[in-house]
Amino acid sequence: MSKITVNDEQQEVTLPLTLTGLIKVNKVLQPDMVSVQINGEYIPREKFDSTPINEGDEVDFLYFMGGGQS
């Protein structure tokens, strides 16, 4: 098992694993609406399938919400 951090929480995962696989493991709701940073770098959606997760990575799932004043 390898240790990574996801949204500031330690997680153990089995490598090899892609970003798409990590999204599935974490049961991300509406994966088409999430942006992802790995070690502070935004990952383009078209690279989710080919981006490997590595030991020690810091991953952030970012959800953008609409809203404002009425």
PDB file of C-alpha atoms in Angstrom:
ATOM      1  CA  MET A   1       0.000   0.000   0.000  1.00  0.00           C
ATOM      2  CA  SER A   2       1.136   3.522  -0.779  1.00  0.00           C
ATOM      3  CA  LYS A   3       0.291   6.639   1.182  1.00  0.00           C
ATOM      4  CA  ILE A   4      -1.143   9.742  -0.463  1.00  0.00           C
ATOM      5  CA  THR A   5      -3.101  12.735   0.808  1.00  0.00           C
ATOM      6  CA  VAL A   6      -6.564  13.459  -0.576  1.00  0.00           C
ATOM      7  CA  ASN A   7      -8.226  16.722   0.449  1.00  0.00           C
ATOM      8  CA  ASP A   8      -5.879  16.974   3.465  1.00  0.00           C
ATOM      9  CA  GLU A   9      -6.615  13.410   4.661  1.00  0.00           C
ATOM     10  CA  GLN A  10      -4.116  10.518   4.552  1.00  0.00           C
ATOM     11  CA  GLN A  11      -5.187   7.601   2.381  1.00  0.00           C
ATOM     12  CA  GLU A  12      -3.629   4.278   1.493  1.00  0.00           C
ATOM     13  CA  VAL A  13      -3.977   3.144  -2.109  1.00  0.00           C
ATOM     14  CA  THR A  14      -2.681   0.301  -4.219  1.00  0.00           C
ATOM     15  CA  LEU A  15      -0.464   1.407  -7.073  1.00  0.00           C
ATOM     16  CA  PRO A  16      -0.419   1.547 -10.048  1.00  0.00           C
ATOM     17  CA  LEU A  17      -3.447   3.847 -10.087  1.00  0.00           C
ATOM     18  CA  THR A  18      -4.529   6.612 -12.438  1.00  0.00           C
ATOM     19  CA  LEU A  19      -6.364   9.765 -11.502  1.00  0.00           C
ATOM     20  CA  THR A  20      -9.542   8.312 -13.020  1.00  0.00           C
ATOM     21  CA  GLY A  21      -9.124   5.263 -10.763  1.00  0.00           C
ATOM     22  CA  LEU A  22      -8.619   7.466  -7.703  1.00  0.00           C
ATOM     23  CA  ILE A  23     -11.808   9.366  -8.516  1.00  0.00           C
ATOM     24  CA  LYS A  24     -13.660   6.022  -8.604  1.00  0.00           C
ATOM     25  CA  VAL A  25     -12.029   4.766  -5.380  1.00  0.00           C
ATOM     26  CA  ASN A  26     -13.136   7.960  -3.628  1.00  0.00           C
ATOM     27  CA  LYS A  27     -16.662   7.664  -5.056  1.00  0.00           C
ATOM     28  CA  VAL A  28     -16.573  11.266  -6.248  1.00  0.00           C
ATOM     29  CA  LEU A  29     -20.105  12.405  -6.980  1.00  0.00           C
ATOM     30  CA  GLN A  30     -20.443  14.118 -10.355  1.00  0.00           C
ATOM     31  CA  PRO A  31     -16.860  13.432 -11.493  1.00  0.00           C
ATOM     32  CA  ASP A  32     -17.542  15.513 -14.600  1.00  0.00           C
ATOM     33  CA  MET A  33     -17.976  18.557 -12.319  1.00  0.00           C
ATOM     34  CA  VAL A  34     -14.727  18.208 -10.341  1.00  0.00           C
ATOM     35  CA  SER A  35     -11.372  19.844 -10.986  1.00  0.00           C
ATOM     36  CA  VAL A  36      -8.246  18.168  -9.651  1.00  0.00           C
ATOM     37  CA  GLN A  37      -4.879  19.370  -8.445  1.00  0.00           C
ATOM     38  CA  ILE A  38      -1.972  17.026  -7.831  1.00  0.00           C
ATOM     39  CA  ASN A  39       0.874  18.548  -5.838  1.00  0.00           C
ATOM     40  CA  GLY A  40      -0.517  22.009  -6.574  1.00  0.00           C
ATOM     41  CA  GLU A  41      -0.788  21.518 -10.339  1.00  0.00           C
ATOM     42  CA  TYR A  42      -4.154  21.469 -12.112  1.00  0.00           C
ATOM     43  CA  ILE A  43      -4.663  18.380 -14.261  1.00  0.00           C
ATOM     44  CA  PRO A  44      -6.631  18.823 -17.499  1.00  0.00           C
ATOM     45  CA  ARG A  45      -9.689  16.558 -17.665  1.00  0.00           C
ATOM     46  CA  GLU A  46      -8.429  14.934 -20.879  1.00  0.00           C
ATOM     47  CA  LYS A  47      -5.369  13.674 -18.948  1.00  0.00           C
ATOM     48  CA  PHE A  48      -7.253  12.021 -16.041  1.00  0.00           C
ATOM     49  CA  ASP A  49      -6.981   8.556 -17.660  1.00  0.00           C
ATOM     50  CA  SER A  50      -3.230   8.841 -18.243  1.00  0.00           C
ATOM     51  CA  THR A  51      -2.117  10.669 -15.082  1.00  0.00           C
ATOM     52  CA  PRO A  52      -0.520   8.275 -12.588  1.00  0.00           C
ATOM     53  CA  ILE A  53      -0.881   8.637  -8.838  1.00  0.00           C
ATOM     54  CA  ASN A  54       2.441   8.303  -7.026  1.00  0.00           C
ATOM     55  CA  GLU A  55       3.525   7.635  -3.449  1.00  0.00           C
ATOM     56  CA  GLY A  56       3.318  10.851  -1.424  1.00  0.00           C
ATOM     57  CA  ASP A  57       1.114  12.759  -3.872  1.00  0.00           C
ATOM     58  CA  GLU A  58      -1.173  15.464  -2.506  1.00  0.00           C
ATOM     59  CA  VAL A  59      -4.461  15.388  -4.395  1.00  0.00           C
ATOM     60  CA  ASP A  60      -7.245  17.936  -4.092  1.00  0.00           C
ATOM     61  CA  PHE A  61     -10.713  17.459  -5.554  1.00  0.00           C
ATOM     62  CA  LEU A  62     -12.129  20.931  -6.138  1.00  0.00           C
ATOM     63  CA  TYR A  63     -15.822  21.601  -6.588  1.00  0.00           C
ATOM     64  CA  PHE A  64     -16.969  24.915  -7.954  1.00  0.00           C
ATOM     65  CA  MET A  65     -20.391  26.057  -6.885  1.00  0.00           C
ATOM     66  CA  GLY A  66     -22.505  28.662  -8.614  1.00  0.00           C
ATOM     67  CA  GLY A  67     -24.340  31.277  -6.689  1.00  0.00           C
ATOM     68  CA  GLY A  68     -24.374  34.893  -5.819  1.00  0.00           C
ATOM     69  CA  GLN A  69     -26.671  37.612  -4.693  1.00  0.00           C
ATOM     70  CA  SER A  70     -30.345  37.588  -5.498  1.00  0.00           C
TER      71      SER A  70
END
